[in-house]
Coordinates of C-alpha atoms in Angstrom, one line a residue:
X1237 CA 57.6 71.4 70.5
X1238 CA 58.1 75.2 70.4
X1239 CA 54.3 75.6 70.7
X1240 CA 54.4 73.3 73.7
X1241 CA 56.8 75.7 75.3
X1242 CA 54.5 78.6 74.6
X1243 CA 51.5 76.8 76.0
X1244 CA 53.6 76.0 79.1
X1245 CA 54.5 79.6 79.5
X1246 CA 50.9 80.6 79.3
X1247 CA 49.9 77.9 81.7
X1248 CA 52.6 79.0 84.1
X1249 CA 51.4 82.6 83.9
X1250 CA 48.0 81.7 85.1
X1251 CA 49.7 80.9 88.5
X1252 CA 52.1 83.8 88.4
X1253 CA 51.5 87.5 89.3
X1254 CA 54.6 89.5 90.1
X1255 CA 57.4 88.3 92.6
X1256 CA 60.7 86.1 93.6
X1257 CA 63.7 85.2 96.1
X1258 CA 66.9 83.1 96.0
X1259 CA 76.3 83.1 92.2
X1260 CA 78.3 83.7 89.3
X1261 CA 78.9 82.8 85.7
X1262 CA 77.1 83.9 82.6
X1263 CA 78.3 80.8 80.7
X1264 CA 75.9 77.9 80.2
X1265 CA 76.7 74.8 82.1
X1266 CA 76.4 72.7 79.0
X1267 CA 75.5 73.8 75.5
X1268 CA 72.6 72.7 73.4
X1269 CA 72.6 75.0 70.5
X1270 CA 70.8 78.3 70.1
X1271 CA 67.6 76.9 71.6
X1272 CA 69.4 76.1 74.8
X1273 CA 70.9 79.6 75.0
X1274 CA 67.4 81.1 74.7
X1275 CA 66.2 78.8 77.5
X1276 CA 69.2 79.9 79.6
X1277 CA 68.1 83.5 79.4
X1278 CA 64.6 82.8 80.6
X1279 CA 64.1 84.0 84.2
X1280 CA 63.2 81.6 86.9
X1281 CA 59.8 83.2 87.4
X1282 CA 59.3 85.6 84.6
X1283 CA 55.8 87.1 84.3
X1284 CA 54.3 86.9 80.8
X1285 CA 50.9 87.9 79.5
X1286 CA 48.5 85.1 78.8
X1287 CA 46.0 85.3 76.0
X1288 CA 43.3 83.1 74.7
X1289 CA 44.6 83.6 71.2
X1290 CA 47.4 81.3 70.2
X1291 CA 48.9 84.0 67.9
X1292 CA 48.9 86.6 70.6
X1293 CA 50.5 84.1 73.0
X1294 CA 53.2 83.4 70.5
X1295 CA 53.9 87.1 70.0
X1296 CA 54.0 87.7 73.8
X1297 CA 56.4 84.8 74.3
X1298 CA 58.7 86.1 71.5
X1299 CA 58.6 89.6 73.0
X1300 CA 59.3 88.2 76.5
X1301 CA 62.3 86.2 75.2
X1302 CA 63.7 89.3 73.4
X1303 CA 63.4 91.4 76.5
X1304 CA 65.0 88.9 78.9
X1305 CA 67.7 87.4 76.7
X1306 CA 70.7 88.7 78.6
X1307 CA 73.6 87.0 80.4
X1308 CA 73.7 86.6 84.2
X1309 CA 75.0 89.9 85.5
X1310 CA 78.3 89.0 87.1
X1311 CA 78.9 92.3 88.9
X1312 CA 75.5 92.1 90.6
X1313 CA 76.0 88.6 91.7
X1314 CA 79.5 89.5 93.0
X1315 CA 78.1 92.4 95.0
X1316 CA 75.3 90.2 96.4
X1317 CA 77.8 87.5 97.5
X1318 CA 79.8 90.2 99.2
X1319 CA 76.6 91.3 101.1
X1320 CA 76.1 87.6 101.9
X1321 CA 79.4 87.5 103.9
X1322 CA 78.1 89.9 106.6
X1323 CA 75.5 87.7 108.3
X1324 CA 77.8 84.7 109.1
X1325 CA 80.7 87.1 109.9
X1326 CA 78.5 88.8 112.5
X1327 CA 77.2 85.5 113.9
X1328 CA 80.5 83.7 114.2
X1329 CA 82.9 86.6 115.0
X1330 CA 82.2 86.5 118.7
X1331 CA 82.9 82.8 119.2
X1332 CA 86.7 83.1 119.9
X1333 CA 86.2 85.6 122.7
X1334 CA 82.7 85.2 124.0
X1335 CA 83.6 83.0 127.0
X1336 CA 86.2 85.3 128.3
X1337 CA 84.0 88.4 127.7
X1338 CA 81.1 86.9 129.6
X1339 CA 83.4 86.0 132.5
X1340 CA 84.8 89.5 132.7
X1341 CA 81.6 91.4 132.2
X1342 CA 79.5 89.3 134.5
X1343 CA 82.1 88.4 137.1
X1344 CA 81.2 84.8 136.6
X1345 CA 82.9 81.6 137.7
X1346 CA 84.1 79.3 134.9
X1347 CA 81.4 76.8 135.8
X1348 CA 78.7 79.4 134.9
X1349 CA 80.4 80.7 131.8
X1350 CA 79.0 78.1 129.4
X1351 CA 75.4 78.9 130.1
X1352 CA 75.6 82.6 129.4
X1353 CA 78.0 82.3 126.4
X1354 CA 75.7 79.8 124.9
X1355 CA 72.6 82.0 125.5
X1356 CA 74.2 85.0 123.9
X1357 CA 75.4 83.0 120.9
X1358 CA 72.0 81.6 120.3
X1359 CA 70.0 84.8 120.8
X1360 CA 71.2 86.0 117.4
X1361 CA 69.4 83.1 115.7
X1362 CA 66.4 83.2 118.0
X1363 CA 65.6 86.8 117.2
X1364 CA 66.5 86.3 113.5
X1365 CA 63.9 83.5 113.5
X1366 CA 61.2 85.8 114.9
X1367 CA 61.6 88.6 112.4
X1368 CA 62.6 86.7 109.2
X1369 CA 59.0 86.5 107.9
X1370 CA 58.7 90.3 108.5
X1371 CA 61.8 90.9 106.3
X1372 CA 60.5 88.6 103.6
X1373 CA 57.2 90.5 103.5
X1374 CA 58.9 93.9 103.5
X1375 CA 61.1 92.8 100.6
X1376 CA 58.0 91.8 98.6
X1377 CA 56.2 95.1 99.4
X1378 CA 58.8 97.9 99.4
X1379 CA 61.5 96.3 97.2
X1380 CA 64.6 94.2 97.6
X1381 CA 67.2 96.9 97.7
X1382 CA 65.8 99.2 100.4
X1383 CA 65.4 96.2 102.7
X1384 CA 68.9 94.9 101.9
X1385 CA 70.6 98.2 102.6
X1386 CA 68.6 98.9 105.8
X1387 CA 69.2 95.5 107.3
X1388 CA 72.9 95.5 106.4
X1389 CA 73.3 98.9 108.1
X1390 CA 71.5 97.5 111.2
X1391 CA 73.8 94.5 111.5
X1392 CA 76.9 96.6 111.0
X1393 CA 76.0 99.1 113.7
X1394 CA 74.8 96.5 116.3
X1395 CA 77.8 94.2 115.7
X1396 CA 80.2 97.1 116.1
X1397 CA 78.5 98.1 119.4
X1398 CA 78.7 94.6 120.8
X1399 CA 82.4 95.0 121.7
X1400 CA 81.6 98.1 123.8
X1401 CA 79.2 96.2 126.1
X1402 CA 80.3 96.2 129.7
X1403 CA 77.5 94.1 131.2
X1404 CA 75.8 90.9 130.2
X1405 CA 72.4 92.7 129.7
X1406 CA 74.2 95.0 127.2
X1407 CA 75.7 92.0 125.4
X1408 CA 72.2 90.5 125.1
X1409 CA 70.8 93.7 123.8
X1410 CA 73.3 94.2 121.1
X1411 CA 73.3 90.5 120.1
X1412 CA 69.5 90.6 119.8
X1413 CA 69.7 93.8 117.7
X1414 CA 72.1 92.1 115.3
X1415 CA 69.7 89.2 115.0
X1416 CA 66.7 91.5 114.3
X1417 CA 68.5 93.2 111.4
X1418 CA 69.9 90.0 110.0
X1419 CA 67.3 89.9 107.3
X1420 CA 69.8 90.6 104.5
X1421 CA 70.2 86.9 103.8
X1422 CA 66.6 86.7 102.8
X1423 CA 66.9 89.6 100.4
X1424 CA 70.2 88.4 98.9
X1425 CA 68.7 85.0 98.2
X1426 CA 65.6 86.6 96.6
X1427 CA 67.7 88.9 94.4
X1428 CA 70.0 86.1 93.2
X1429 CA 66.9 84.0 92.2
X1430 CA 65.5 86.9 90.2
X1431 CA 68.8 87.4 88.5
X1432 CA 69.2 83.7 87.7
X1433 CA 67.8 81.5 85.0
X1434 CA 67.1 77.8 85.0
X1435 CA 70.4 77.3 83.3
X1436 CA 72.5 79.5 85.6
X1437 CA 70.8 79.2 89.0
X1438 CA 72.9 76.2 90.0
X1439 CA 76.2 78.0 89.5
X1440 CA 74.8 81.2 91.0
X1441 CA 73.7 79.5 94.2
X1442 CA 76.9 77.6 94.4
X1443 CA 78.8 80.9 94.7
X1444 CA 76.2 82.0 97.2
X1445 CA 77.0 79.0 99.4
X1446 CA 80.7 79.5 99.0
X1447 CA 80.3 83.2 100.1
X1448 CA 78.5 82.0 103.2
X1449 CA 81.3 79.5 104.0
X1450 CA 83.8 82.3 103.5
X1451 CA 82.0 84.4 106.0
X1452 CA 82.0 81.5 108.5
X1453 CA 85.8 81.4 108.1
X1454 CA 86.5 85.1 108.1
X1455 CA 84.3 85.9 111.1
X1456 CA 86.1 83.8 113.8
X1457 CA 89.5 84.7 112.2
X1458 CA 88.8 88.4 112.6
X1459 CA 87.2 88.0 116.0
X1460 CA 90.1 86.0 117.4
X1461 CA 92.9 87.9 115.8
X1462 CA 91.8 91.4 116.9
X1463 CA 90.4 90.5 120.4
X1464 CA 92.4 92.0 123.3
X1465 CA 94.8 93.9 121.1
X1466 CA 96.6 95.4 124.1
X1467 CA 97.6 91.9 125.2
X1468 CA 98.2 90.4 121.8
X1469 CA 100.0 93.3 120.2
X1470 CA 101.5 95.3 123.1
X1471 CA 103.9 97.3 120.9
X1472 CA 100.9 98.8 119.0
X1473 CA 98.1 99.0 121.6
X1474 CA 99.6 98.8 125.1
X1475 CA 98.8 101.9 127.1
X1476 CA 95.9 103.0 124.9
X1477 CA 92.9 103.6 127.2
X1478 CA 90.2 102.7 124.8
X1479 CA 91.5 99.2 123.9
X1480 CA 92.4 98.4 127.4
X1481 CA 89.0 99.4 128.7
X1482 CA 87.1 97.8 125.8
X1483 CA 89.4 94.8 124.9
X1484 CA 86.9 93.3 122.4
X1485 CA 85.9 96.6 120.7
X1486 CA 88.5 96.2 117.9
X1487 CA 87.1 92.8 116.8
X1488 CA 83.5 94.0 116.7
X1489 CA 84.3 97.3 115.1
X1490 CA 86.3 95.6 112.3
X1491 CA 83.3 93.4 111.5
X1492 CA 81.1 96.4 111.6
X1493 CA 83.4 98.2 109.2
X1494 CA 83.2 95.3 106.7
X1495 CA 79.4 95.5 107.1
X1496 CA 79.5 99.2 106.4
X1497 CA 81.4 98.7 103.1
X1498 CA 78.7 96.2 102.1
X1499 CA 76.1 98.9 102.9
X1500 CA 77.9 101.3 100.6
X1501 CA 78.4 98.9 97.7
X1502 CA 74.8 97.7 98.0
X1503 CA 73.4 101.2 98.0
X1504 CA 75.5 102.5 95.1
X1505 CA 75.8 99.6 92.8
X1506 CA 73.1 96.9 93.4
X1507 CA 70.0 97.3 91.3
X1508 CA 66.5 96.6 92.3
X1509 CA 65.2 93.3 91.1
X1510 CA 61.5 93.3 92.2
X1511 CA 59.4 93.5 89.1
X1512 CA 57.3 96.7 88.9
X1513 CA 54.9 96.4 86.0
X1514 CA 53.9 99.7 84.3
X1515 CA 50.2 100.3 84.9
X1516 CA 47.6 102.8 83.7
X1517 CA 46.1 105.3 86.2
X1518 CA 42.9 103.3 86.3
X1519 CA 44.8 100.1 87.0
X1520 CA 47.0 101.8 89.6
X1521 CA 43.8 103.1 91.4
X1522 CA 42.3 99.6 91.5
X1523 CA 42.7 97.7 94.8
X1524 CA 45.5 95.1 94.8
X1525 CA 44.4 91.5 95.1
X1526 CA 44.9 90.1 98.6
X1527 CA 48.2 88.4 99.2
X1528 CA 48.3 84.7 100.1
X1529 CA 48.6 84.0 103.8
X1530 CA 51.6 82.1 105.1
X1531 CA 49.4 79.0 105.6
X1532 CA 48.1 79.2 102.1
X1533 CA 51.7 79.4 100.8
X1534 CA 52.8 76.4 102.9
X1535 CA 49.8 74.4 101.5
X1536 CA 50.7 75.3 97.9
X1537 CA 51.6 72.2 95.8
X1538 CA 55.1 70.9 96.7
X1539 CA 56.0 73.7 99.1
X1540 CA 55.5 71.8 102.4
X1541 CA 57.7 68.8 101.5
X1542 CA 60.4 71.0 100.0
X1543 CA 60.5 73.2 103.2
X1544 CA 60.7 70.0 105.2
X1545 CA 63.7 68.7 103.2
X1546 CA 65.3 72.1 103.4
X1547 CA 65.0 72.1 107.2
X1548 CA 66.2 68.5 107.4
X1549 CA 69.3 69.3 105.4
X1550 CA 70.0 72.3 107.6
X1551 CA 69.6 70.2 110.8
X1552 CA 72.2 67.7 109.6
X1553 CA 74.6 70.5 108.6
X1554 CA 74.3 72.3 112.0
X1555 CA 74.6 69.0 113.9
X1556 CA 77.7 67.9 112.0
X1557 CA 79.3 71.3 112.3
X1558 CA 78.8 71.2 116.1
X1559 CA 80.1 67.7 116.6
X1560 CA 83.1 67.4 114.3
X1561 CA 85.5 69.9 116.0
X1562 CA 84.9 68.3 119.4
X1563 CA 85.2 64.8 117.8
X1564 CA 88.6 65.8 116.3
X1565 CA 89.9 67.2 119.6
X1566 CA 88.7 64.4 121.9
X1567 CA 91.2 61.7 123.0
X1568 CA 91.4 58.5 120.9
X1569 CA 90.6 56.4 123.9
X1570 CA 87.3 58.2 124.4
X1571 CA 86.2 58.0 120.8
X1572 CA 87.8 61.0 119.1
X1573 CA 90.8 61.6 117.0
X1574 CA 93.1 63.4 119.5
X1575 CA 94.1 66.2 117.1
X1576 CA 96.1 69.2 118.1
X1577 CA 94.7 72.7 117.2
X1578 CA 97.0 72.6 114.1
X1579 CA 95.6 69.2 113.1
X1580 CA 92.0 70.5 113.5
X1581 CA 92.8 73.5 111.4
X1582 CA 94.3 71.3 108.6
X1583 CA 91.3 69.0 108.6
X1584 CA 88.9 72.0 108.6
X1585 CA 90.9 73.5 105.7
X1586 CA 90.6 70.2 103.8
X1587 CA 86.9 70.0 104.4
X1588 CA 86.4 73.5 103.3
X1589 CA 88.4 73.1 100.1
X1590 CA 86.6 69.9 99.3
X1591 CA 83.2 71.5 99.8
X1592 CA 84.1 74.4 97.6
X1593 CA 85.2 72.1 94.9
X1594 CA 82.0 70.1 95.0
X1595 CA 79.9 73.2 95.0
X1596 CA 81.6 75.2 92.2
X1597 CA 83.0 72.5 89.9
X1598 CA 80.8 69.5 90.3
X1599 CA 77.3 70.6 91.4
X1600 CA 76.4 73.0 88.5
X1601 CA 77.0 70.5 85.6
X1602 CA 75.6 67.6 87.7
X1603 CA 72.4 69.5 88.5
X1604 CA 72.0 70.5 84.9
X1605 CA 72.5 66.9 83.7
X1606 CA 70.3 65.0 86.2
X1607 CA 68.1 67.6 87.9
X1608 CA 67.7 69.1 91.4
X1609 CA 65.7 66.2 92.8
X1610 CA 68.2 63.6 91.6
X1611 CA 71.1 65.5 93.3
X1612 CA 69.1 65.7 96.5
X1613 CA 68.3 62.0 96.4
X1614 CA 72.0 61.2 95.7
X1615 CA 73.0 63.2 98.7
X1616 CA 70.3 61.6 100.8
X1617 CA 71.8 58.2 99.9
X1618 CA 75.4 59.3 100.6
X1619 CA 74.7 61.0 103.9
X1620 CA 74.3 57.9 106.0
X1621 CA 77.5 56.4 104.7
X1622 CA 79.4 59.7 105.4
X1623 CA 78.1 59.7 109.0
X1624 CA 78.4 56.0 109.5
X1625 CA 82.1 55.9 108.5
X1626 CA 83.2 58.5 111.0
X1627 CA 83.7 55.9 113.8
X1628 CA 86.0 54.0 111.5
X1629 CA 88.6 56.7 111.8
X1630 CA 88.7 56.3 115.5
X1631 CA 88.7 52.6 115.3
X1632 CA 91.8 52.7 113.1
X1633 CA 93.7 54.8 115.6
X1634 CA 92.5 52.6 118.5
X1635 CA 94.5 49.7 117.0
X1636 CA 97.6 51.6 118.0
X1637 CA 99.6 49.9 115.2
X1638 CA 101.7 51.3 112.4
X1639 CA 99.3 49.8 109.9
X1640 CA 96.3 51.4 111.6
X1641 CA 97.9 54.8 111.5
X1642 CA 98.8 54.4 107.9
X1643 CA 95.3 53.3 107.1
X1644 CA 93.9 56.3 109.0
X1645 CA 95.9 58.8 106.9
X1646 CA 94.7 57.1 103.8
X1647 CA 91.0 56.8 104.8
X1648 CA 90.7 60.1 106.7
X1649 CA 91.7 62.6 104.0
X1650 CA 89.9 60.5 101.4
X1651 CA 86.7 60.5 103.4
X1652 CA 86.9 64.3 104.1
X1653 CA 87.6 64.9 100.4
X1654 CA 84.7 62.8 99.1
X1655 CA 82.2 63.1 101.9
X1656 CA 81.6 66.9 101.8
X1657 CA 79.9 66.2 98.4
X1658 CA 76.8 65.9 100.5
X1659 CA 77.0 69.7 100.8
X1660 CA 75.5 69.9 97.4
X1661 CA 72.2 69.2 99.1
X1662 CA 72.3 72.6 100.7
X1663 CA 72.3 74.4 97.3
X1664 CA 69.9 71.8 95.7
X1665 CA 67.4 72.5 98.5
X1666 CA 67.5 76.2 97.6
X1667 CA 66.9 75.5 93.9
X1668 CA 64.0 73.3 94.9
X1669 CA 62.5 76.2 96.8
X1670 CA 62.8 78.4 93.7
X1671 CA 61.1 75.7 91.6
X1672 CA 58.0 75.3 93.8
X1673 CA 57.4 79.0 94.6
X1674 CA 53.9 79.8 93.1
X1675 CA 55.0 83.2 91.8
X1676 CA 57.2 86.2 92.1
X1677 CA 54.8 87.5 94.7
X1678 CA 55.6 84.7 97.1
X1679 CA 59.3 83.8 96.6
X1680 CA 60.5 86.4 99.1
X1681 CA 58.1 85.0 101.7
X1682 CA 59.0 81.4 100.9
X1683 CA 62.7 82.1 101.5
X1684 CA 61.8 83.9 104.7
X1685 CA 59.9 80.8 105.9
X1686 CA 62.9 78.6 105.0
X1687 CA 65.3 80.8 106.8
X1688 CA 63.0 81.1 109.8
X1689 CA 63.2 77.3 110.1
X1690 CA 67.0 77.4 109.7
X1691 CA 67.4 80.1 112.3
X1692 CA 65.3 78.2 114.7
X1693 CA 67.3 75.0 114.2
X1694 CA 70.6 76.9 114.5
X1695 CA 69.5 78.4 117.9
X1696 CA 69.4 75.0 119.7
X1697 CA 70.9 72.2 117.5
X1698 CA 74.7 73.0 118.2
X1699 CA 74.2 72.8 121.9
X1700 CA 71.9 69.7 121.7
X1701 CA 74.2 67.6 119.5
X1702 CA 77.4 68.7 121.3
X1703 CA 75.8 67.6 124.5
X1704 CA 74.8 64.3 123.0
X1705 CA 78.4 63.8 121.9
X1706 CA 79.6 64.6 125.4
X1707 CA 77.1 62.2 127.0
X1708 CA 78.1 59.4 124.6
X1709 CA 81.8 59.9 125.2
X1710 CA 81.5 60.5 128.9
X1711 CA 79.6 57.3 129.5
X1712 CA 81.2 55.4 126.7
X1713 CA 77.9 54.4 125.1
X1714 CA 78.6 52.2 122.2
X1715 CA 82.4 52.7 122.8
X1716 CA 81.9 56.5 122.4
X1717 CA 80.2 56.1 119.0
X1718 CA 76.7 56.9 120.3
X1719 CA 76.5 60.3 118.5
X1720 CA 77.4 58.7 115.2
X1721 CA 74.6 56.2 115.5
X1722 CA 72.2 59.0 116.1
X1723 CA 73.6 61.0 113.1
X1724 CA 73.4 57.9 110.8
X1725 CA 69.8 57.3 111.7
X1726 CA 68.9 61.0 111.1
X1727 CA 70.7 60.8 107.8
X1728 CA 68.6 57.8 106.8
X1729 CA 65.6 60.0 107.4
X1730 CA 66.8 62.3 104.6
X1731 CA 67.2 59.3 102.3
X1732 CA 63.5 58.7 102.8
X1733 CA 62.2 62.3 102.7
X1734 CA 64.0 63.1 99.4
X1735 CA 61.9 60.4 97.7
X1736 CA 58.8 62.6 98.1
X1737 CA 60.2 65.8 96.4
X1738 CA 57.6 67.2 94.0
X1739 CA 57.9 67.0 90.2
X1740 CA 58.3 70.8 90.0
X1741 CA 61.9 70.4 90.9
X1742 CA 62.6 67.6 88.5
X1743 CA 65.1 67.9 85.6
X1744 CA 63.6 69.9 82.8
X1745 CA 62.4 67.7 80.0
X1746 CA 64.3 68.5 76.9
X1747 CA 62.9 67.6 73.5
X1748 CA 64.8 66.4 70.5
X1749 CA 64.8 69.9 68.9
X1750 CA 66.5 71.4 72.0
X1751 CA 63.5 73.1 73.6
X1752 CA 62.5 72.4 77.1
X1753 CA 59.6 73.0 79.5
X1754 CA 59.3 73.1 83.2
X1755 CA 59.0 69.6 84.7
X1756 CA 56.1 70.7 86.8
X1757 CA 53.8 71.7 83.8
X1758 CA 53.8 69.0 81.2
X1759 CA 51.1 69.1 78.5

């Protein structure tokens, strides 16, 4: 079986040249003896030399194992997760004050406020979508670290300047600039992939997802807590010209400072992960083979369907995130839960805690045991039930009985503790991307394509689904449950699409002697 592995390695290398793209434990998820430890140290896309000689192939494989047998670098993953915080912080930090800022800078009526605030919010994702492929190609050509540091610096500066805008065109300019430089997420995902192994990638990307969620929480908190400091904290800031003239500067500068610290830590401590093979002068002078086009990459085996499932999962996530806060705040008689701001905060906290638990404690061993595809399919089956049960919460409160209230407080927290398990599909979709990438040379580009799709969806889906919720509630379509019918039908689509995931992201086959081979290259 060991020879099978060596043959598989040689076969894999025929399709691999030199590249890769995308959290934090060097311990194996489960142990399987020394053979499993050796497999854990094998990079996701490690280039090895192929040879027609079986003896040479074996020697090469042994040498490759020796040079790559190292634990997951915890410090590097931690620093990359810190860099991961910046993009969601920059995106969400303006949400608490954007409406008021638009009204003041544009002299707008309240009726016109929503259009401009929504436009400025979405421009970040729209511009990010347009340049994401550029950042992916740049990371593949000049290296991961330079692109990461440069893009982080751009986001930090443009976000800090946003609070100094005094007109709507200035707000648009700085928001678009932040989106243009938001290529750091592509590079971070790429570098985590290159630092991970098949045995550690599930845990690594679970931490990556948690870091993103933490940024989503910290951004609005900082933005809201530091906006209009002269009004919120008059003892400290009243009478200070700068903060009275630029009431939102402190919020944006604070986020920019956090971004600047990520620039420093990335520049000083993060190591380059793009493989640079040593070549002779003759080889260096030879022209490089042409890179595959974007269309060629999309048509590579398994790539198209994995990208589709990745985008589908992101669509469901963006839609649910847009709907659920409004659902919680809407009156019970209209189809919501009628929560106070405190109740919304508590339920959001419960959801976040549950999601973190699923991603860090359950997903890594589950993915190791049943494989990426099986996790995706399980989430695809669970998603329609999670969405379809949401109206039940409102139905219990509409009974207006003591039993109904008691049942709500039993069912509600239970649903929001178990239901966020579907968030495992986010990380599983990323691992599937890693598995179907043809080579190190294309993984950066593949992640850029995936994030381009996600940015495009994020630019319009919150407004679309929040509007559909409002239409359903305002007209009492299906007793106000119209949006949940739509979400359930969409979720059923994921149930179907996950059935077509390619074999490349199946659970690795493990033989009786403990050796495994990639599920996509069986001999």
